[in-house]
């Protein structure tokens, strides 16, 4: 799997593209007009503004990672960018974090103010330096946090990368894709710009498809039903590109005799604020969801398969929204385990005969510690489950994390460093790679297509639905 190495200066020096920003300004897009989403203004002192924003973001957690790095190099052994390009020092996590660390030391750390040359303190000179910073933090890191687990000092490089992304987002110095997805999130309440009409029509369509599959015209996907055991929230990708996952969930809940509902508003469990570093956007999206569960008096929130949605909905969103966490939430993977354990659904692993391996989503495994539950299910619904190595919290990113799929200008570098993931997949000999994340589905699909691998991608819910034994009508609860 030899891949031609690209010239990194072509990535670092990519210009700032503002076509979408200008279109949003010209069309008077509300979130731009009222200032929720910033656009780039070359007439402002953006360096001064960045320093003001940075001052207000210096929490104990951030400062700990700013001052803790001893440049031992162990993070390089964990980063897929650095491992594939070992001759390139700009790919090391320490280098990427140093870009904001140098600024911190120059302006907020006494050592940098007194002896800047000694601690390599520095400051951006102009907007060109900020644009270069944009390409480093958005284009050369997926925020997978593998380096964090490998750091003996506990430095969280992903936090510094996200912090820097958030500062640049406030200046409108972001990739076009990040701006567009942020705009869609603000304007429609979901990151793919799915309209309310399309959402409801898709739910209706899946309801009819599932009725036919179950041979039961009374099957319903409950919408805005109050006092249910849980409110089910989904990834907008399911509406736009993979609606069968909604039907599969409904089929399983039906067989389990579940009391559930979906909200007509506040249904997006993903959150682009995690990727862009925009806490205000993160809080807006998360609050929509929490308020929906409160409005419907749901007893819990169940999150469909999505890595960053799981992380954002379960804990990060409460901080961004400053919202009291008084409702339990869980991944649908945990829900499925409960059904199998309680005998509420029955599965036949022979219906999934092909060899299956599992890809751990970074946000679910490394940040969420949900590693054994997916395997527990796969060993019961698949005839041939094989481990991928390394795995669990040590697994490599699908290369689509951190919002990378929305930033097409960095795809050549992303595909080059995807060689590690391609080699991992090939070594398993599996014909299906299963993951519990819609983002990873697209990331892995890119890898498989680029490296021409004979393997397909599936999710846990799909394999459970395929293995599901649907009770006959006289056996239903």
GROMACS .gro file of C-alpha atoms in nm:
model
  477
    1UNK     CA    1   0.000   0.000   0.000
    2UNK     CA    2   0.254   0.254  -0.109
    3UNK     CA    3   0.101   0.599  -0.127
    4UNK     CA    4   0.266   0.897  -0.290
    5UNK     CA    5   0.355   1.147  -0.022
    6UNK     CA    6   0.206   1.490  -0.080
    7UNK     CA    7   0.393   1.815  -0.028
    8UNK     CA    8   0.281   1.939   0.313
    9UNK     CA    9   0.336   2.303   0.219
   10UNK     CA   10   0.050   2.260  -0.029
   11UNK     CA   11  -0.174   2.194   0.271
   12UNK     CA   12  -0.031   2.447   0.516
   13UNK     CA   13  -0.051   2.731   0.262
   14UNK     CA   14  -0.402   2.670   0.134
   15UNK     CA   15  -0.578   3.008   0.104
   16UNK     CA   16  -0.889   3.107   0.294
   17UNK     CA   17  -1.193   3.053   0.071
   18UNK     CA   18  -1.481   3.287   0.156
   19UNK     CA   19  -1.726   3.226  -0.130
   20UNK     CA   20  -1.983   3.063   0.098
   21UNK     CA   21  -1.940   3.338   0.354
   22UNK     CA   22  -2.009   3.605   0.091
   23UNK     CA   23  -2.316   3.416  -0.028
   24UNK     CA   24  -2.449   3.401   0.327
   25UNK     CA   25  -2.391   3.775   0.372
   26UNK     CA   26  -2.554   3.862   0.040
   27UNK     CA   27  -2.858   3.647   0.114
   28UNK     CA   28  -2.887   3.795   0.464
   29UNK     CA   29  -2.876   3.456   0.633
   30UNK     CA   30  -3.019   3.516   0.983
   31UNK     CA   31  -2.740   3.352   1.184
   32UNK     CA   32  -2.485   3.568   1.001
   33UNK     CA   33  -2.689   3.887   1.026
   34UNK     CA   34  -2.740   3.852   1.402
   35UNK     CA   35  -2.378   3.752   1.463
   36UNK     CA   36  -2.420   3.396   1.583
   37UNK     CA   37  -2.198   3.282   1.296
   38UNK     CA   38  -1.899   3.502   1.218
   39UNK     CA   39  -1.758   3.584   0.875
   40UNK     CA   40  -1.405   3.693   0.797
   41UNK     CA   41  -1.337   4.065   0.802
   42UNK     CA   42  -0.991   4.155   0.664
   43UNK     CA   43  -1.028   4.511   0.794
   44UNK     CA   44  -1.038   4.402   1.157
   45UNK     CA   45  -0.734   4.347   1.378
   46UNK     CA   46  -0.787   3.971   1.387
   47UNK     CA   47  -0.465   3.895   1.574
   48UNK     CA   48  -0.567   4.127   1.858
   49UNK     CA   49  -0.914   3.973   1.862
   50UNK     CA   50  -0.768   3.620   1.876
   51UNK     CA   51  -0.562   3.714   2.182
   52UNK     CA   52  -0.870   3.859   2.355
   53UNK     CA   53  -1.067   3.542   2.284
   54UNK     CA   54  -0.782   3.321   2.402
   55UNK     CA   55  -0.762   3.504   2.736
   56UNK     CA   56  -1.125   3.415   2.806
   57UNK     CA   57  -1.073   3.047   2.724
   58UNK     CA   58  -0.791   2.973   2.968
   59UNK     CA   59  -0.942   2.715   3.201
   60UNK     CA   60  -0.736   2.494   3.430
   61UNK     CA   61  -0.774   2.205   3.185
   62UNK     CA   62  -0.647   2.415   2.894
   63UNK     CA   63  -0.354   2.568   3.083
   64UNK     CA   64  -0.251   2.224   3.208
   65UNK     CA   65  -0.209   2.107   2.850
   66UNK     CA   66  -0.040   2.435   2.752
   67UNK     CA   67   0.237   2.401   3.010
   68UNK     CA   68   0.260   2.023   3.056
   69UNK     CA   69   0.432   1.921   2.733
   70UNK     CA   70   0.799   1.820   2.774
   71UNK     CA   71   0.839   1.729   2.405
   72UNK     CA   72   0.933   1.369   2.481
   73UNK     CA   73   0.798   1.259   2.143
   74UNK     CA   74   0.572   0.981   2.270
   75UNK     CA   75   0.269   1.142   2.107
   76UNK     CA   76   0.434   1.082   1.771
   77UNK     CA   77   0.416   0.708   1.830
   78UNK     CA   78   0.037   0.735   1.858
   79UNK     CA   79  -0.061   0.974   1.577
   80UNK     CA   80  -0.158   0.821   1.242
   81UNK     CA   81  -0.038   1.136   1.065
   82UNK     CA   82   0.307   1.113   1.226
   83UNK     CA   83   0.335   0.735   1.183
   84UNK     CA   84   0.266   0.750   0.809
   85UNK     CA   85   0.490   1.057   0.761
   86UNK     CA   86   0.773   0.993   1.013
   87UNK     CA   87   1.010   1.225   0.824
   88UNK     CA   88   0.775   1.523   0.865
   89UNK     CA   89   0.802   1.703   1.204
   90UNK     CA   90   0.491   1.911   1.128
   91UNK     CA   91   0.281   1.598   1.165
   92UNK     CA   92   0.367   1.538   1.531
   93UNK     CA   93   0.091   1.625   1.780
   94UNK     CA   94   0.340   1.832   1.982
   95UNK     CA   95   0.412   2.052   1.679
   96UNK     CA   96   0.042   2.108   1.613
   97UNK     CA   97  -0.029   2.200   1.975
   98UNK     CA   98   0.282   2.420   1.984
   99UNK     CA   99   0.119   2.658   1.737
  100UNK     CA  100  -0.122   2.783   2.005
  101UNK     CA  101   0.116   2.702   2.292
  102UNK     CA  102   0.374   2.950   2.158
  103UNK     CA  103   0.109   3.223   2.154
  104UNK     CA  104  -0.002   3.137   2.507
  105UNK     CA  105   0.355   3.153   2.634
  106UNK     CA  106   0.424   3.487   2.468
  107UNK     CA  107   0.119   3.661   2.611
  108UNK     CA  108   0.000   3.473   2.919
  109UNK     CA  109   0.296   3.285   3.071
  110UNK     CA  110   0.567   3.470   3.265
  111UNK     CA  111   0.848   3.266   3.113
  112UNK     CA  112   0.745   3.369   2.764
  113UNK     CA  113   0.722   3.735   2.860
  114UNK     CA  114   1.067   3.737   3.022
  115UNK     CA  115   1.265   3.498   2.804
  116UNK     CA  116   1.056   3.428   2.491
  117UNK     CA  117   1.355   3.286   2.300
  118UNK     CA  118   1.410   3.024   2.571
  119UNK     CA  119   1.054   2.882   2.564
  120UNK     CA  120   0.994   2.943   2.193
  121UNK     CA  121   0.722   3.196   2.264
  122UNK     CA  122   0.584   3.379   1.963
  123UNK     CA  123   0.283   3.556   1.824
  124UNK     CA  124   0.107   3.564   1.487
  125UNK     CA  125   0.208   3.870   1.288
  126UNK     CA  126  -0.093   3.904   1.060
  127UNK     CA  127  -0.391   3.730   0.903
  128UNK     CA  128  -0.166   3.517   0.684
  129UNK     CA  129  -0.028   3.355   0.998
  130UNK     CA  130  -0.383   3.293   1.120
  131UNK     CA  131  -0.476   3.131   0.789
  132UNK     CA  132  -0.173   2.906   0.818
  133UNK     CA  133  -0.284   2.821   1.173
  134UNK     CA  134  -0.628   2.735   1.031
  135UNK     CA  135  -0.478   2.477   0.795
  136UNK     CA  136  -0.278   2.314   1.074
  137UNK     CA  137  -0.558   2.273   1.328
  138UNK     CA  138  -0.834   2.186   1.080
  139UNK     CA  139  -0.628   2.002   0.819
  140UNK     CA  140  -0.370   1.793   1.004
  141UNK     CA  141  -0.556   1.656   1.307
  142UNK     CA  142  -0.882   1.463   1.346
  143UNK     CA  143  -0.895   1.515   1.722
  144UNK     CA  144  -0.892   1.140   1.784
  145UNK     CA  145  -0.709   1.178   2.121
  146UNK     CA  146  -0.491   0.871   2.066
  147UNK     CA  147  -0.190   1.092   2.147
  148UNK     CA  148  -0.354   1.200   2.472
  149UNK     CA  149  -0.370   0.843   2.600
  150UNK     CA  150  -0.004   0.800   2.506
  151UNK     CA  151   0.115   1.116   2.682
  152UNK     CA  152   0.295   1.057   3.015
  153UNK     CA  153   0.218   1.418   3.116
  154UNK     CA  154  -0.154   1.398   3.045
  155UNK     CA  155  -0.143   1.665   2.775
  156UNK     CA  156  -0.468   1.670   2.577
  157UNK     CA  157  -0.364   1.793   2.235
  158UNK     CA  158  -0.717   1.754   2.101
  159UNK     CA  159  -0.838   2.009   2.354
  160UNK     CA  160  -0.581   2.261   2.232
  161UNK     CA  161  -0.669   2.189   1.870
  162UNK     CA  162  -1.040   2.234   1.942
  163UNK     CA  163  -0.969   2.551   2.140
  164UNK     CA  164  -0.775   2.697   1.848
  165UNK     CA  165  -1.046   2.597   1.603
  166UNK     CA  166  -1.299   2.777   1.820
  167UNK     CA  167  -1.090   3.096   1.825
  168UNK     CA  168  -1.058   3.094   1.447
  169UNK     CA  169  -1.429   3.020   1.407
  170UNK     CA  170  -1.499   3.343   1.595
  171UNK     CA  171  -1.291   3.522   1.330
  172UNK     CA  172  -1.448   3.350   1.030
  173UNK     CA  173  -1.110   3.197   0.945
  174UNK     CA  174  -1.238   2.847   0.879
  175UNK     CA  175  -1.257   2.599   0.589
  176UNK     CA  176  -1.560   2.645   0.365
  177UNK     CA  177  -1.710   2.314   0.475
  178UNK     CA  178  -1.695   2.411   0.841
  179UNK     CA  179  -1.873   2.738   0.767
  180UNK     CA  180  -2.146   2.567   0.563
  181UNK     CA  181  -2.218   2.295   0.818
  182UNK     CA  182  -2.223   2.552   1.100
  183UNK     CA  183  -2.464   2.768   0.902
  184UNK     CA  184  -2.694   2.471   0.836
  185UNK     CA  185  -2.686   2.379   1.204
  186UNK     CA  186  -2.787   2.728   1.313
  187UNK     CA  187  -3.054   2.766   1.047
  188UNK     CA  188  -3.222   2.425   1.055
  189UNK     CA  189  -3.130   2.274   1.392
  190UNK     CA  190  -2.936   1.991   1.227
  191UNK     CA  191  -2.595   1.978   1.065
  192UNK     CA  192  -2.707   1.851   0.722
  193UNK     CA  193  -2.972   2.115   0.662
  194UNK     CA  194  -3.257   1.861   0.655
  195UNK     CA  195  -3.588   2.046   0.639
  196UNK     CA  196  -3.871   1.965   0.876
  197UNK     CA  197  -4.078   1.848   0.580
  198UNK     CA  198  -3.807   1.608   0.457
  199UNK     CA  199  -3.755   1.472   0.807
  200UNK     CA  200  -4.124   1.396   0.861
  201UNK     CA  201  -4.167   1.252   0.512
  202UNK     CA  202  -3.870   1.019   0.564
  203UNK     CA  203  -4.012   0.898   0.894
  204UNK     CA  204  -4.345   0.833   0.723
  205UNK     CA  205  -4.170   0.648   0.440
  206UNK     CA  206  -3.979   0.426   0.682
  207UNK     CA  207  -4.295   0.360   0.876
  208UNK     CA  208  -4.468   0.230   0.562
  209UNK     CA  209  -4.164   0.021   0.462
  210UNK     CA  210  -4.147  -0.138   0.805
  211UNK     CA  211  -4.521  -0.206   0.811
  212UNK     CA  212  -4.476  -0.407   0.492
  213UNK     CA  213  -4.172  -0.590   0.626
  214UNK     CA  214  -4.349  -0.678   0.951
  215UNK     CA  215  -4.678  -0.746   0.774
  216UNK     CA  216  -4.845  -0.527   1.033
  217UNK     CA  217  -5.033  -0.214   0.915
  218UNK     CA  218  -5.058  -0.099   1.275
  219UNK     CA  219  -4.682  -0.049   1.318
  220UNK     CA  220  -4.601   0.316   1.391
  221UNK     CA  221  -4.294   0.528   1.440
  222UNK     CA  222  -4.437   0.738   1.723
  223UNK     CA  223  -4.387   1.111   1.680
  224UNK     CA  224  -4.405   1.354   1.973
  225UNK     CA  225  -4.571   1.094   2.195
  226UNK     CA  226  -4.554   1.191   2.561
  227UNK     CA  227  -4.455   0.985   2.868
  228UNK     CA  228  -4.265   0.714   2.678
  229UNK     CA  229  -3.982   0.508   2.822
  230UNK     CA  230  -3.738   0.684   2.590
  231UNK     CA  231  -3.699   0.946   2.320
  232UNK     CA  232  -3.494   0.820   2.025
  233UNK     CA  233  -3.258   1.069   1.863
  234UNK     CA  234  -3.075   1.021   1.536
  235UNK     CA  235  -2.800   1.145   1.308
  236UNK     CA  236  -2.924   1.360   1.015
  237UNK     CA  237  -2.721   1.132   0.788
  238UNK     CA  238  -2.984   0.867   0.861
  239UNK     CA  239  -3.253   1.089   0.713
  240UNK     CA  240  -3.048   1.204   0.418
  241UNK     CA  241  -2.843   0.899   0.319
  242UNK     CA  242  -2.934   0.593   0.527
  243UNK     CA  243  -3.303   0.593   0.627
  244UNK     CA  244  -3.303   0.212   0.655
  245UNK     CA  245  -3.133   0.254   0.995
  246UNK     CA  246  -3.446   0.435   1.119
  247UNK     CA  247  -3.662   0.150   0.992
  248UNK     CA  248  -3.428  -0.107   1.149
  249UNK     CA  249  -3.448   0.068   1.485
  250UNK     CA  250  -3.826   0.080   1.464
  251UNK     CA  251  -3.842  -0.288   1.376
  252UNK     CA  252  -3.629  -0.386   1.674
  253UNK     CA  253  -3.821  -0.160   1.915
  254UNK     CA  254  -4.145  -0.310   1.784
  255UNK     CA  255  -4.027  -0.666   1.847
  256UNK     CA  256  -3.909  -0.568   2.195
  257UNK     CA  257  -4.250  -0.419   2.276
  258UNK     CA  258  -4.088  -0.085   2.355
  259UNK     CA  259  -4.260   0.240   2.454
  260UNK     CA  260  -4.071   0.503   2.256
  261UNK     CA  261  -4.102   0.817   2.049
  262UNK     CA  262  -3.912   1.054   1.825
  263UNK     CA  263  -3.935   1.434   1.850
  264UNK     CA  264  -4.043   1.649   1.557
  265UNK     CA  265  -3.788   1.912   1.669
  266UNK     CA  266  -3.462   1.861   1.858
  267UNK     CA  267  -3.398   1.520   1.698
  268UNK     CA  268  -3.033   1.573   1.587
  269UNK     CA  269  -2.801   1.404   1.837
  270UNK     CA  270  -2.489   1.506   1.641
  271UNK     CA  271  -2.321   1.834   1.719
  272UNK     CA  272  -2.080   2.015   1.489
  273UNK     CA  273  -1.984   2.247   1.775
  274UNK     CA  274  -1.759   1.966   1.899
  275UNK     CA  275  -1.562   1.979   1.574
  276UNK     CA  276  -1.558   2.353   1.507
  277UNK     CA  277  -1.483   2.445   1.868
  278UNK     CA  278  -1.792   2.668   1.875
  279UNK     CA  279  -1.939   2.621   2.224
  280UNK     CA  280  -2.235   2.847   2.145
  281UNK     CA  281  -2.339   2.629   1.852
  282UNK     CA  282  -2.278   2.318   2.060
  283UNK     CA  283  -2.501   2.452   2.335
  284UNK     CA  284  -2.778   2.548   2.091
  285UNK     CA  285  -2.798   2.204   1.930
  286UNK     CA  286  -2.771   2.016   2.260
  287UNK     CA  287  -3.035   2.231   2.429
  288UNK     CA  288  -3.281   2.165   2.144
  289UNK     CA  289  -3.251   1.794   2.218
  290UNK     CA  290  -3.269   1.820   2.597
  291UNK     CA  291  -3.572   2.049   2.574
  292UNK     CA  292  -3.746   1.803   2.341
  293UNK     CA  293  -3.701   1.520   2.593
  294UNK     CA  294  -3.829   1.746   2.870
  295UNK     CA  295  -4.128   1.858   2.663
  296UNK     CA  296  -4.224   1.497   2.588
  297UNK     CA  297  -4.161   1.386   2.948
  298UNK     CA  298  -3.941   1.100   2.823
  299UNK     CA  299  -3.782   0.886   3.093
  300UNK     CA  300  -3.451   0.868   2.908
  301UNK     CA  301  -3.272   0.967   2.589
  302UNK     CA  302  -3.149   0.691   2.357
  303UNK     CA  303  -2.880   0.794   2.109
  304UNK     CA  304  -2.850   0.620   1.774
  305UNK     CA  305  -2.510   0.510   1.650
  306UNK     CA  306  -2.276   0.808   1.628
  307UNK     CA  307  -1.942   0.868   1.799
  308UNK     CA  308  -1.935   1.243   1.838
  309UNK     CA  309  -2.313   1.252   1.888
  310UNK     CA  310  -2.274   1.012   2.180
  311UNK     CA  311  -2.005   1.228   2.338
  312UNK     CA  312  -2.184   1.557   2.270
  313UNK     CA  313  -2.526   1.444   2.388
  314UNK     CA  314  -2.421   1.249   2.694
  315UNK     CA  315  -2.185   1.497   2.857
  316UNK     CA  316  -2.026   1.777   2.651
  317UNK     CA  317  -2.359   1.931   2.550
  318UNK     CA  318  -2.467   1.988   2.910
  319UNK     CA  319  -2.159   2.202   2.968
  320UNK     CA  320  -2.196   2.402   2.646
  321UNK     CA  321  -2.569   2.461   2.705
  322UNK     CA  322  -2.522   2.514   3.081
  323UNK     CA  323  -2.811   2.274   3.120
  324UNK     CA  324  -2.890   2.067   3.428
  325UNK     CA  325  -2.839   1.697   3.357
  326UNK     CA  326  -3.145   1.539   3.517
  327UNK     CA  327  -3.232   1.276   3.255
  328UNK     CA  328  -3.038   0.954   3.188
  329UNK     CA  329  -2.911   0.885   2.838
  330UNK     CA  330  -2.757   0.584   2.669
  331UNK     CA  331  -2.630   0.455   2.337
  332UNK     CA  332  -2.875   0.237   2.147
  333UNK     CA  333  -2.606  -0.031   2.178
  334UNK     CA  334  -2.681  -0.049   2.551
  335UNK     CA  335  -3.052  -0.064   2.474
  336UNK     CA  336  -2.995  -0.361   2.242
  337UNK     CA  337  -2.799  -0.547   2.508
  338UNK     CA  338  -3.089  -0.502   2.749
  339UNK     CA  339  -3.333  -0.647   2.495
  340UNK     CA  340  -3.118  -0.955   2.431
  341UNK     CA  341  -3.046  -1.010   2.800
  342UNK     CA  342  -3.412  -0.982   2.893
  343UNK     CA  343  -3.523  -1.206   2.608
  344UNK     CA  344  -3.726  -0.925   2.454
  345UNK     CA  345  -3.571  -0.995   2.113
  346UNK     CA  346  -3.423  -1.313   1.972
  347UNK     CA  347  -3.138  -1.324   1.721
  348UNK     CA  348  -2.988  -1.584   1.492
  349UNK     CA  349  -2.613  -1.533   1.420
  350UNK     CA  350  -2.625  -1.768   1.119
  351UNK     CA  351  -2.805  -1.489   0.932
  352UNK     CA  352  -2.478  -1.292   0.934
  353UNK     CA  353  -2.239  -1.562   0.803
  354UNK     CA  354  -1.959  -1.344   0.661
  355UNK     CA  355  -1.652  -1.265   0.875
  356UNK     CA  356  -1.705  -0.939   1.064
  357UNK     CA  357  -1.454  -0.715   1.240
  358UNK     CA  358  -1.521  -0.409   1.456
  359UNK     CA  359  -1.384  -0.057   1.427
  360UNK     CA  360  -1.394   0.138   1.755
  361UNK     CA  361  -1.512   0.495   1.708
  362UNK     CA  362  -1.268   0.733   1.881
  363UNK     CA  363  -1.539   0.925   2.065
  364UNK     CA  364  -1.720   0.611   2.179
  365UNK     CA  365  -1.418   0.400   2.279
  366UNK     CA  366  -1.136   0.641   2.365
  367UNK     CA  367  -1.349   0.924   2.502
  368UNK     CA  368  -1.655   0.724   2.607
  369UNK     CA  369  -1.507   0.391   2.728
  370UNK     CA  370  -1.781   0.196   2.549
  371UNK     CA  371  -1.565  -0.090   2.422
  372UNK     CA  372  -1.701  -0.425   2.541
  373UNK     CA  373  -2.070  -0.365   2.471
  374UNK     CA  374  -2.041  -0.363   2.089
  375UNK     CA  375  -1.837  -0.684   2.097
  376UNK     CA  376  -2.089  -0.850   2.329
  377UNK     CA  377  -2.359  -0.791   2.069
  378UNK     CA  378  -2.152  -0.881   1.763
  379UNK     CA  379  -2.055  -1.217   1.912
  380UNK     CA  380  -2.426  -1.296   1.941
  381UNK     CA  381  -2.548  -1.173   1.602
  382UNK     CA  382  -2.256  -1.275   1.378
  383UNK     CA  383  -2.124  -1.623   1.303
  384UNK     CA  384  -1.759  -1.514   1.259
  385UNK     CA  385  -1.639  -1.216   1.462
  386UNK     CA  386  -1.272  -1.121   1.434
  387UNK     CA  387  -1.078  -0.860   1.628
  388UNK     CA  388  -0.889  -0.581   1.459
  389UNK     CA  389  -0.550  -0.492   1.609
  390UNK     CA  390  -0.488  -0.257   1.779
  391UNK     CA  391  -0.838  -0.210   1.913
  392UNK     CA  392  -1.060  -0.052   2.179
  393UNK     CA  393  -0.908   0.272   2.315
  394UNK     CA  394  -0.590   0.202   2.116
  395UNK     CA  395  -0.766   0.182   1.782
  396UNK     CA  396  -0.675   0.417   1.497
  397UNK     CA  397  -0.916   0.683   1.372
  398UNK     CA  398  -1.126   0.608   1.063
  399UNK     CA  399  -0.959   0.930   0.935
  400UNK     CA  400  -1.298   1.101   0.909
  401UNK     CA  401  -1.313   1.231   1.266
  402UNK     CA  402  -1.303   1.591   1.380
  403UNK     CA  403  -1.531   1.707   1.097
  404UNK     CA  404  -1.269   1.605   0.839
  405UNK     CA  405  -1.536   1.476   0.602
  406UNK     CA  406  -1.666   1.830   0.555
  407UNK     CA  407  -1.320   1.966   0.459
  408UNK     CA  408  -1.253   1.833   0.109
  409UNK     CA  409  -0.941   2.043   0.060
  410UNK     CA  410  -0.755   1.823   0.311
  411UNK     CA  411  -0.871   1.489   0.169
  412UNK     CA  412  -0.546   1.403  -0.017
  413UNK     CA  413  -0.351   1.417   0.311
  414UNK     CA  414  -0.629   1.232   0.493
  415UNK     CA  415  -0.617   0.950   0.238
  416UNK     CA  416  -0.238   0.929   0.258
  417UNK     CA  417  -0.242   0.880   0.635
  418UNK     CA  418  -0.538   0.640   0.603
  419UNK     CA  419  -0.285   0.377   0.501
  420UNK     CA  420  -0.268   0.258   0.863
  421UNK     CA  421  -0.643   0.202   0.878
  422UNK     CA  422  -0.637   0.024   0.540
  423UNK     CA  423  -0.365  -0.211   0.663
  424UNK     CA  424  -0.560  -0.277   0.984
  425UNK     CA  425  -0.871  -0.369   0.788
  426UNK     CA  426  -0.685  -0.593   0.543
  427UNK     CA  427  -0.510  -0.788   0.819
  428UNK     CA  428  -0.842  -0.904   0.966
  429UNK     CA  429  -0.949  -1.090   0.651
  430UNK     CA  430  -1.304  -0.975   0.729
  431UNK     CA  431  -1.561  -0.903   0.461
  432UNK     CA  432  -1.758  -0.662   0.678
  433UNK     CA  433  -1.622  -0.393   0.908
  434UNK     CA  434  -1.882  -0.296   1.164
  435UNK     CA  435  -1.877   0.033   1.351
  436UNK     CA  436  -2.115   0.217   1.579
  437UNK     CA  437  -2.082   0.558   1.416
  438UNK     CA  438  -2.232   0.710   1.102
  439UNK     CA  439  -1.930   0.938   1.068
  440UNK     CA  440  -1.701   0.635   1.076
  441UNK     CA  441  -1.916   0.467   0.810
  442UNK     CA  442  -1.829   0.747   0.570
  443UNK     CA  443  -1.467   0.766   0.685
  444UNK     CA  444  -1.416   0.392   0.640
  445UNK     CA  445  -1.596   0.397   0.306
  446UNK     CA  446  -1.348   0.657   0.183
  447UNK     CA  447  -1.057   0.439   0.298
  448UNK     CA  448  -1.200   0.124   0.140
  449UNK     CA  449  -1.266   0.300  -0.190
  450UNK     CA  450  -0.927   0.471  -0.200
  451UNK     CA  451  -0.727   0.155  -0.121
  452UNK     CA  452  -0.960  -0.074  -0.324
  453UNK     CA  453  -1.037  -0.313  -0.038
  454UNK     CA  454  -1.286  -0.600  -0.069
  455UNK     CA  455  -1.486  -0.515   0.242
  456UNK     CA  456  -1.816  -0.349   0.325
  457UNK     CA  457  -1.920  -0.127   0.615
  458UNK     CA  458  -2.213  -0.197   0.846
  459UNK     CA  459  -2.341  -0.078   1.179
  460UNK     CA  460  -2.441  -0.279   1.485
  461UNK     CA  461  -2.808  -0.189   1.451
  462UNK     CA  462  -2.809  -0.318   1.092
  463UNK     CA  463  -2.651  -0.652   1.186
  464UNK     CA  464  -2.892  -0.696   1.477
  465UNK     CA  465  -3.183  -0.621   1.244
  466UNK     CA  466  -3.050  -0.877   0.994
  467UNK     CA  467  -3.021  -1.140   1.270
  468UNK     CA  468  -3.356  -1.054   1.427
  469UNK     CA  469  -3.611  -1.334   1.453
  470UNK     CA  470  -3.945  -1.164   1.398
  471UNK     CA  471  -4.212  -1.338   1.603
  472UNK     CA  472  -4.518  -1.468   1.429
  473UNK     CA  473  -4.837  -1.274   1.483
  474UNK     CA  474  -4.974  -1.512   1.746
  475UNK     CA  475  -4.639  -1.489   1.935
  476UNK     CA  476  -4.632  -1.108   1.967
  477UNK     CA  477  -4.647  -0.949   2.306
   0.00000   0.00000   0.00000
